mmCIF file with all atom_site columns, C-alpha atoms in Angstrom:
data_model
loop_
_atom_site.group_PDB
_atom_site.id
_atom_site.type_symbol
_atom_site.label_atom_id
_atom_site.label_alt_id
_atom_site.label_comp_id
_atom_site.label_asym_id
_atom_site.label_entity_id
_atom_site.label_seq_id
_atom_site.pdbx_PDB_ins_code
_atom_site.Cartn_x
_atom_site.Cartn_y
_atom_site.Cartn_z
_atom_site.occupancy
_atom_site.B_iso_or_equiv
_atom_site.pdbx_formal_charge
_atom_site.auth_seq_id
_atom_site.auth_comp_id
_atom_site.auth_asym_id
_atom_site.auth_atom_id
_atom_site.pdbx_PDB_model_num
ATOM 1   C CA . MET A 1 1   ? -23.206 8.895   1.346   1.00 94.00 ? 1   MET A CA 1
ATOM 2   C CA . PHE A 1 2   ? -25.796 11.615  1.748   1.00 93.00 ? 2   PHE A CA 1
ATOM 3   C CA . ARG A 1 3   ? -25.001 14.397  3.996   1.00 91.00 ? 3   ARG A CA 1
ATOM 4   C CA . ASN A 1 4   ? -26.164 17.826  4.007   1.00 88.00 ? 4   ASN A CA 1
ATOM 5   C CA . LEU A 1 5   ? -28.708 17.442  1.349   1.00 90.00 ? 5   LEU A CA 1
ATOM 6   C CA . SER A 1 6   ? -26.056 16.354  -1.137  1.00 92.00 ? 6   SER A CA 1
ATOM 7   C CA . TYR A 1 7   ? -25.093 12.715  -2.375  1.00 94.00 ? 7   TYR A CA 1
ATOM 8   C CA . TRP A 1 8   ? -21.596 11.738  -2.126  1.00 96.00 ? 8   TRP A CA 1
ATOM 9   C CA . ALA A 1 9   ? -19.428 9.014   -3.885  1.00 97.00 ? 9   ALA A CA 1
ATOM 10  C CA . CYS A 1 10  ? -15.752 8.019   -3.945  1.00 97.00 ? 10  CYS A CA 1
ATOM 11  C CA . VAL A 1 11  ? -13.572 5.350   -5.739  1.00 97.00 ? 11  VAL A CA 1
ATOM 12  C CA . CYS A 1 12  ? -9.876  4.890   -5.774  1.00 97.00 ? 12  CYS A CA 1
ATOM 13  C CA . GLN A 1 13  ? -7.254  3.062   -6.999  1.00 98.00 ? 13  GLN A CA 1
ATOM 14  C CA . ILE A 1 14  ? -4.291  2.080   -4.881  1.00 98.00 ? 14  ILE A CA 1
ATOM 15  C CA . THR A 1 15  ? -0.680  0.403   -4.670  1.00 97.00 ? 15  THR A CA 1
ATOM 16  C CA . VAL A 1 16  ? 0.058   -1.737  -1.885  1.00 96.00 ? 16  VAL A CA 1
ATOM 17  C CA . ALA A 1 17  ? 3.384   -3.303  -1.083  1.00 94.00 ? 17  ALA A CA 1
ATOM 18  C CA . PRO A 1 18  ? 3.189   -6.438  0.769   1.00 90.00 ? 18  PRO A CA 1
ATOM 19  C CA . ASP A 1 19  ? 6.796   -6.306  2.061   1.00 93.00 ? 19  ASP A CA 1
ATOM 20  C CA . THR A 1 20  ? 6.622   -2.964  3.874   1.00 95.00 ? 20  THR A CA 1
ATOM 21  C CA . GLY A 1 21  ? 2.650   -2.689  3.917   1.00 95.00 ? 21  GLY A CA 1
ATOM 22  C CA . LYS A 1 22  ? 2.941   1.037   2.182   1.00 96.00 ? 22  LYS A CA 1
ATOM 23  C CA . ILE A 1 23  ? -0.368  2.007   0.649   1.00 97.00 ? 23  ILE A CA 1
ATOM 24  C CA . ALA A 1 24  ? -0.233  4.575   -1.882  1.00 97.00 ? 24  ALA A CA 1
ATOM 25  C CA . VAL A 1 25  ? -3.495  6.215   -3.501  1.00 98.00 ? 25  VAL A CA 1
ATOM 26  C CA . GLU A 1 26  ? -2.655  6.371   -7.209  1.00 98.00 ? 26  GLU A CA 1
ATOM 27  C CA . LYS A 1 27  ? -5.859  7.732   -8.274  1.00 98.00 ? 27  LYS A CA 1
ATOM 28  C CA . TYR A 1 28  ? -8.823  9.190   -6.390  1.00 98.00 ? 28  TYR A CA 1
ATOM 29  C CA . THR A 1 29  ? -12.372 10.205  -7.991  1.00 98.00 ? 29  THR A CA 1
ATOM 30  C CA . ILE A 1 30  ? -14.931 12.036  -5.881  1.00 97.00 ? 30  ILE A CA 1
ATOM 31  C CA . ALA A 1 31  ? -18.457 12.532  -7.116  1.00 96.00 ? 31  ALA A CA 1
ATOM 32  C CA . VAL A 1 32  ? -21.144 15.046  -5.364  1.00 95.00 ? 32  VAL A CA 1
ATOM 33  C CA . ASP A 1 33  ? -24.767 16.296  -6.463  1.00 94.00 ? 33  ASP A CA 1
ATOM 34  C CA . PRO A 1 34  ? -25.477 18.734  -3.725  1.00 93.00 ? 34  PRO A CA 1
ATOM 35  C CA . GLY A 1 35  ? -28.715 20.075  -6.104  1.00 93.00 ? 35  GLY A CA 1
ATOM 36  C CA . ILE A 1 36  ? -27.868 23.343  -7.702  1.00 93.00 ? 36  ILE A CA 1
ATOM 37  C CA . VAL A 1 37  ? -24.111 24.142  -8.022  1.00 93.00 ? 37  VAL A CA 1
ATOM 38  C CA . ILE A 1 38  ? -23.187 28.105  -7.904  1.00 92.00 ? 38  ILE A CA 1
ATOM 39  C CA . ASN A 1 39  ? -19.716 28.351  -8.261  1.00 93.00 ? 39  ASN A CA 1
ATOM 40  C CA . PRO A 1 40  ? -18.327 24.858  -9.630  1.00 94.00 ? 40  PRO A CA 1
ATOM 41  C CA . MET A 1 41  ? -14.471 25.911  -9.695  1.00 95.00 ? 41  MET A CA 1
ATOM 42  C CA . GLN A 1 42  ? -14.723 27.172  -5.964  1.00 94.00 ? 42  GLN A CA 1
ATOM 43  C CA . LEU A 1 43  ? -16.635 23.827  -4.964  1.00 94.00 ? 43  LEU A CA 1
ATOM 44  C CA . LYS A 1 44  ? -14.050 21.647  -6.880  1.00 95.00 ? 44  LYS A CA 1
ATOM 45  C CA . ARG A 1 45  ? -11.198 23.340  -5.026  1.00 95.00 ? 45  ARG A CA 1
ATOM 46  C CA . ASN A 1 46  ? -12.969 22.892  -1.747  1.00 94.00 ? 46  ASN A CA 1
ATOM 47  C CA . ILE A 1 47  ? -13.636 18.986  -2.364  1.00 95.00 ? 47  ILE A CA 1
ATOM 48  C CA . GLU A 1 48  ? -10.009 18.586  -3.434  1.00 96.00 ? 48  GLU A CA 1
ATOM 49  C CA . GLY A 1 49  ? -8.929  19.817  -0.395  1.00 95.00 ? 49  GLY A CA 1
ATOM 50  C CA . GLY A 1 50  ? -11.115 17.739  1.632   1.00 95.00 ? 50  GLY A CA 1
ATOM 51  C CA . ALA A 1 51  ? -10.274 14.679  -0.444  1.00 96.00 ? 51  ALA A CA 1
ATOM 52  C CA . VAL A 1 52  ? -6.416  15.486  0.573   1.00 97.00 ? 52  VAL A CA 1
ATOM 53  C CA . MET A 1 53  ? -7.673  15.699  4.126   1.00 96.00 ? 53  MET A CA 1
ATOM 54  C CA . GLY A 1 54  ? -9.387  12.456  4.018   1.00 97.00 ? 54  GLY A CA 1
ATOM 55  C CA . ILE A 1 55  ? -6.528  10.614  2.718   1.00 97.00 ? 55  ILE A CA 1
ATOM 56  C CA . SER A 1 56  ? -4.469  12.058  5.096   1.00 97.00 ? 56  SER A CA 1
ATOM 57  C CA . HIS A 1 57  ? -6.607  10.889  7.973   1.00 96.00 ? 57  HIS A CA 1
ATOM 58  C CA . ALA A 1 58  ? -6.941  7.593   6.421   1.00 97.00 ? 58  ALA A CA 1
ATOM 59  C CA . LEU A 1 59  ? -3.034  6.970   5.795   1.00 97.00 ? 59  LEU A CA 1
ATOM 60  C CA . PHE A 1 60  ? -1.032  9.214   7.914   1.00 96.00 ? 60  PHE A CA 1
ATOM 61  C CA . GLU A 1 61  ? -2.616  11.362  10.722  1.00 95.00 ? 61  GLU A CA 1
ATOM 62  C CA . GLU A 1 62  ? -2.300  9.865   14.052  1.00 91.00 ? 62  GLU A CA 1
ATOM 63  C CA . VAL A 1 63  ? -2.053  11.448  17.781  1.00 88.00 ? 63  VAL A CA 1
ATOM 64  C CA . LEU A 1 64  ? 0.270   9.630   19.913  1.00 87.00 ? 64  LEU A CA 1
ATOM 65  C CA . PHE A 1 65  ? -0.725  9.501   23.729  1.00 90.00 ? 65  PHE A CA 1
ATOM 66  C CA . ASP A 1 66  ? -0.052  7.341   26.771  1.00 94.00 ? 66  ASP A CA 1
ATOM 67  C CA . GLU A 1 67  ? -1.417  6.811   30.150  1.00 95.00 ? 67  GLU A CA 1
ATOM 68  C CA . SER A 1 68  ? -0.432  10.617  31.069  1.00 93.00 ? 68  SER A CA 1
ATOM 69  C CA . GLY A 1 69  ? -2.083  12.028  27.903  1.00 93.00 ? 69  GLY A CA 1
ATOM 70  C CA . ILE A 1 70  ? -1.035  13.136  24.714  1.00 91.00 ? 70  ILE A CA 1
ATOM 71  C CA . THR A 1 71  ? 2.780   12.774  24.174  1.00 89.00 ? 71  THR A CA 1
ATOM 72  C CA . GLN A 1 72  ? 2.754   14.506  20.865  1.00 85.00 ? 72  GLN A CA 1
ATOM 73  C CA . ASP A 1 73  ? 3.359   17.975  21.477  1.00 82.00 ? 73  ASP A CA 1
ATOM 74  C CA . ASP A 1 74  ? 4.528   19.556  18.453  1.00 86.00 ? 74  ASP A CA 1
ATOM 75  C CA . TRP A 1 75  ? 3.105   19.793  14.788  1.00 86.00 ? 75  TRP A CA 1
ATOM 76  C CA . ILE A 1 76  ? 6.904   18.917  13.451  1.00 87.00 ? 76  ILE A CA 1
ATOM 77  C CA . SER A 1 77  ? 6.368   15.239  14.454  1.00 85.00 ? 77  SER A CA 1
ATOM 78  C CA . TYR A 1 78  ? 2.479   14.990  13.147  1.00 89.00 ? 78  TYR A CA 1
ATOM 79  C CA . PRO A 1 79  ? 2.389   13.061  10.223  1.00 91.00 ? 79  PRO A CA 1
ATOM 80  C CA . ILE A 1 80  ? 0.610   14.485  7.143   1.00 93.00 ? 80  ILE A CA 1
ATOM 81  C CA . PRO A 1 81  ? 1.193   13.584  3.206   1.00 95.00 ? 81  PRO A CA 1
ATOM 82  C CA . THR A 1 82  ? 3.607   15.470  1.206   1.00 94.00 ? 82  THR A CA 1
ATOM 83  C CA . MET A 1 83  ? 3.196   16.451  -2.312  1.00 95.00 ? 83  MET A CA 1
ATOM 84  C CA . SER A 1 84  ? 4.323   13.170  -3.498  1.00 95.00 ? 84  SER A CA 1
ATOM 85  C CA . ASP A 1 85  ? 1.741   11.378  -1.362  1.00 96.00 ? 85  ASP A CA 1
ATOM 86  C CA . ILE A 1 86  ? -1.096  13.129  -3.430  1.00 96.00 ? 86  ILE A CA 1
ATOM 87  C CA . PRO A 1 87  ? -2.817  11.269  -5.870  1.00 97.00 ? 87  PRO A CA 1
ATOM 88  C CA . GLU A 1 88  ? -4.512  12.324  -9.049  1.00 97.00 ? 88  GLU A CA 1
ATOM 89  C CA . ILE A 1 89  ? -7.793  13.699  -7.976  1.00 97.00 ? 89  ILE A CA 1
ATOM 90  C CA . LYS A 1 90  ? -10.944 13.764  -10.245 1.00 98.00 ? 90  LYS A CA 1
ATOM 91  C CA . VAL A 1 91  ? -13.750 15.627  -9.019  1.00 97.00 ? 91  VAL A CA 1
ATOM 92  C CA . VAL A 1 92  ? -17.208 14.874  -10.623 1.00 97.00 ? 92  VAL A CA 1
ATOM 93  C CA . LEU A 1 93  ? -19.746 17.679  -9.932  1.00 95.00 ? 93  LEU A CA 1
ATOM 94  C CA . LEU A 1 94  ? -23.581 16.918  -10.898 1.00 94.00 ? 94  LEU A CA 1
ATOM 95  C CA . ASN A 1 95  ? -25.621 20.043  -11.038 1.00 91.00 ? 95  ASN A CA 1
ATOM 96  C CA . ASN A 1 96  ? -29.040 19.137  -10.492 1.00 89.00 ? 96  ASN A CA 1
ATOM 97  C CA . PRO A 1 97  ? -30.956 22.515  -10.665 1.00 91.00 ? 97  PRO A CA 1
ATOM 98  C CA . LYS A 1 98  ? -34.261 20.443  -10.829 1.00 91.00 ? 98  LYS A CA 1
ATOM 99  C CA . VAL A 1 99  ? -33.986 19.168  -7.016  1.00 86.00 ? 99  VAL A CA 1
ATOM 100 C CA . GLY A 1 100 ? -34.600 22.905  -6.254  1.00 85.00 ? 100 GLY A CA 1
ATOM 101 C CA . THR A 1 101 ? -32.017 23.140  -3.106  1.00 87.00 ? 101 THR A CA 1
ATOM 102 C CA . TYR A 1 102 ? -28.540 23.812  -2.590  1.00 89.00 ? 102 TYR A CA 1
ATOM 103 C CA . GLY A 1 103 ? -26.783 21.076  -0.467  1.00 87.00 ? 103 GLY A CA 1
ATOM 104 C CA . GLY A 1 104 ? -23.522 21.373  1.364   1.00 84.00 ? 104 GLY A CA 1
ATOM 105 C CA . GLY A 1 105 ? -20.242 20.752  -0.440  1.00 80.00 ? 105 GLY A CA 1
ATOM 106 C CA . SER A 1 106 ? -16.444 20.165  0.642   1.00 71.00 ? 106 SER A CA 1
ATOM 107 C CA . GLU A 1 107 ? -16.377 19.185  4.087   1.00 80.00 ? 107 GLU A CA 1
ATOM 108 C CA . ALA A 1 108 ? -18.186 15.886  3.390   1.00 89.00 ? 108 ALA A CA 1
ATOM 109 C CA . ALA A 1 109 ? -15.275 15.197  1.017   1.00 92.00 ? 109 ALA A CA 1
ATOM 110 C CA . ASN A 1 110 ? -13.292 14.390  4.292   1.00 94.00 ? 110 ASN A CA 1
ATOM 111 C CA . ALA A 1 111 ? -15.099 11.521  5.112   1.00 94.00 ? 111 ALA A CA 1
ATOM 112 C CA . LEU A 1 112 ? -15.145 9.364   1.782   1.00 96.00 ? 112 LEU A CA 1
ATOM 113 C CA . ALA A 1 113 ? -11.737 8.564   1.713   1.00 96.00 ? 113 ALA A CA 1
ATOM 114 C CA . ALA A 1 114 ? -11.299 5.944   4.545   1.00 96.00 ? 114 ALA A CA 1
ATOM 115 C CA . PRO A 1 115 ? -13.820 3.923   3.241   1.00 96.00 ? 115 PRO A CA 1
ATOM 116 C CA . ALA A 1 116 ? -12.294 4.244   -0.285  1.00 97.00 ? 116 ALA A CA 1
ATOM 117 C CA . ILE A 1 117 ? -9.003  3.481   0.419   1.00 97.00 ? 117 ILE A CA 1
ATOM 118 C CA . ALA A 1 118 ? -9.781  0.320   3.045   1.00 96.00 ? 118 ALA A CA 1
ATOM 119 C CA . ALA A 1 119 ? -12.474 -0.870  0.126   1.00 96.00 ? 119 ALA A CA 1
ATOM 120 C CA . ALA A 1 120 ? -9.675  -0.772  -2.695  1.00 97.00 ? 120 ALA A CA 1
ATOM 121 C CA . LEU A 1 121 ? -7.238  -2.500  -0.066  1.00 96.00 ? 121 LEU A CA 1
ATOM 122 C CA . HIS A 1 122 ? -9.911  -5.282  0.612   1.00 96.00 ? 122 HIS A CA 1
ATOM 123 C CA . ASP A 1 123 ? -10.317 -5.954  -3.322  1.00 96.00 ? 123 ASP A CA 1
ATOM 124 C CA . ALA A 1 124 ? -6.627  -5.953  -3.632  1.00 94.00 ? 124 ALA A CA 1
ATOM 125 C CA . THR A 1 125 ? -5.754  -8.138  -0.699  1.00 94.00 ? 125 THR A CA 1
ATOM 126 C CA . GLY A 1 126 ? -9.095  -10.102 0.273   1.00 95.00 ? 126 GLY A CA 1
ATOM 127 C CA . LYS A 1 127 ? -7.876  -8.298  3.764   1.00 94.00 ? 127 LYS A CA 1
ATOM 128 C CA . ILE A 1 128 ? -10.096 -6.324  5.899   1.00 93.00 ? 128 ILE A CA 1
ATOM 129 C CA . LEU A 1 129 ? -8.241  -3.762  7.776   1.00 92.00 ? 129 LEU A CA 1
ATOM 130 C CA . ARG A 1 130 ? -10.194 -2.084  10.820  1.00 90.00 ? 130 ARG A CA 1
ATOM 131 C CA . ARG A 1 131 ? -7.864  0.526   12.150  1.00 93.00 ? 131 ARG A CA 1
ATOM 132 C CA . LEU A 1 132 ? -6.855  3.860   11.145  1.00 95.00 ? 132 LEU A CA 1
ATOM 133 C CA . PRO A 1 133 ? -4.534  5.323   9.967   1.00 96.00 ? 133 PRO A CA 1
ATOM 134 C CA . LEU A 1 134 ? -3.706  2.441   7.715   1.00 96.00 ? 134 LEU A CA 1
ATOM 135 C CA . LYS A 1 135 ? 0.349   2.828   8.554   1.00 95.00 ? 135 LYS A CA 1
ATOM 136 C CA . PRO A 1 136 ? 2.595   0.415   7.066   1.00 96.00 ? 136 PRO A CA 1
ATOM 137 C CA . ALA A 1 137 ? 3.738   -1.560  10.087  1.00 95.00 ? 137 ALA A CA 1
ATOM 138 C CA . TYR A 1 138 ? 0.140   -2.433  10.858  1.00 95.00 ? 138 TYR A CA 1
ATOM 139 C CA . ALA A 1 139 ? -0.998  -3.231  7.133   1.00 95.00 ? 139 ALA A CA 1
ATOM 140 C CA . GLN A 1 140 ? 1.988   -5.468  6.836   1.00 95.00 ? 140 GLN A CA 1
ATOM 141 C CA . ALA A 1 141 ? 1.118   -7.404  9.781   1.00 94.00 ? 141 ALA A CA 1
ATOM 142 C CA . MET A 1 142 ? -2.355  -7.574  8.742   1.00 93.00 ? 142 MET A CA 1
ATOM 143 C CA . LEU A 1 143 ? -1.401  -8.715  5.029   1.00 91.00 ? 143 LEU A CA 1
ATOM 144 C CA . LYS A 1 144 ? 0.609   -11.567 6.445   1.00 89.00 ? 144 LYS A CA 1
ATOM 145 C CA . VAL A 1 145 ? -2.246  -13.181 8.474   1.00 83.00 ? 145 VAL A CA 1
#
């Protein structure tokens, strides 16, 4: 992906339980070439946070609503990952001063999880799931088709 003058890439290793539809991300590698990197540790931390947020969007987060509007009115019932859901995350920073620019970091990391997880799921099962989040009931139903 190219965003804010930075090039991004992401791959992940997942497990899929066909009997329950549960998808778990085991390993997650994300790389960015933002040009000049000023503070690599801070950029790494921001990317890790973005990766976790993207995984959360891909597998858990869903606002419930009906014809009258949003039916979920608290944060207690809003699904997010727990620490046991967070995979091993590897961040690869490519410091490329020859580019001569400072690209954006961190927030773009959110956008890479869903396509990386969906690609890994397709690689593992041959199935293409087209709706997020990839909740167990949806995945289980699609794996039976």
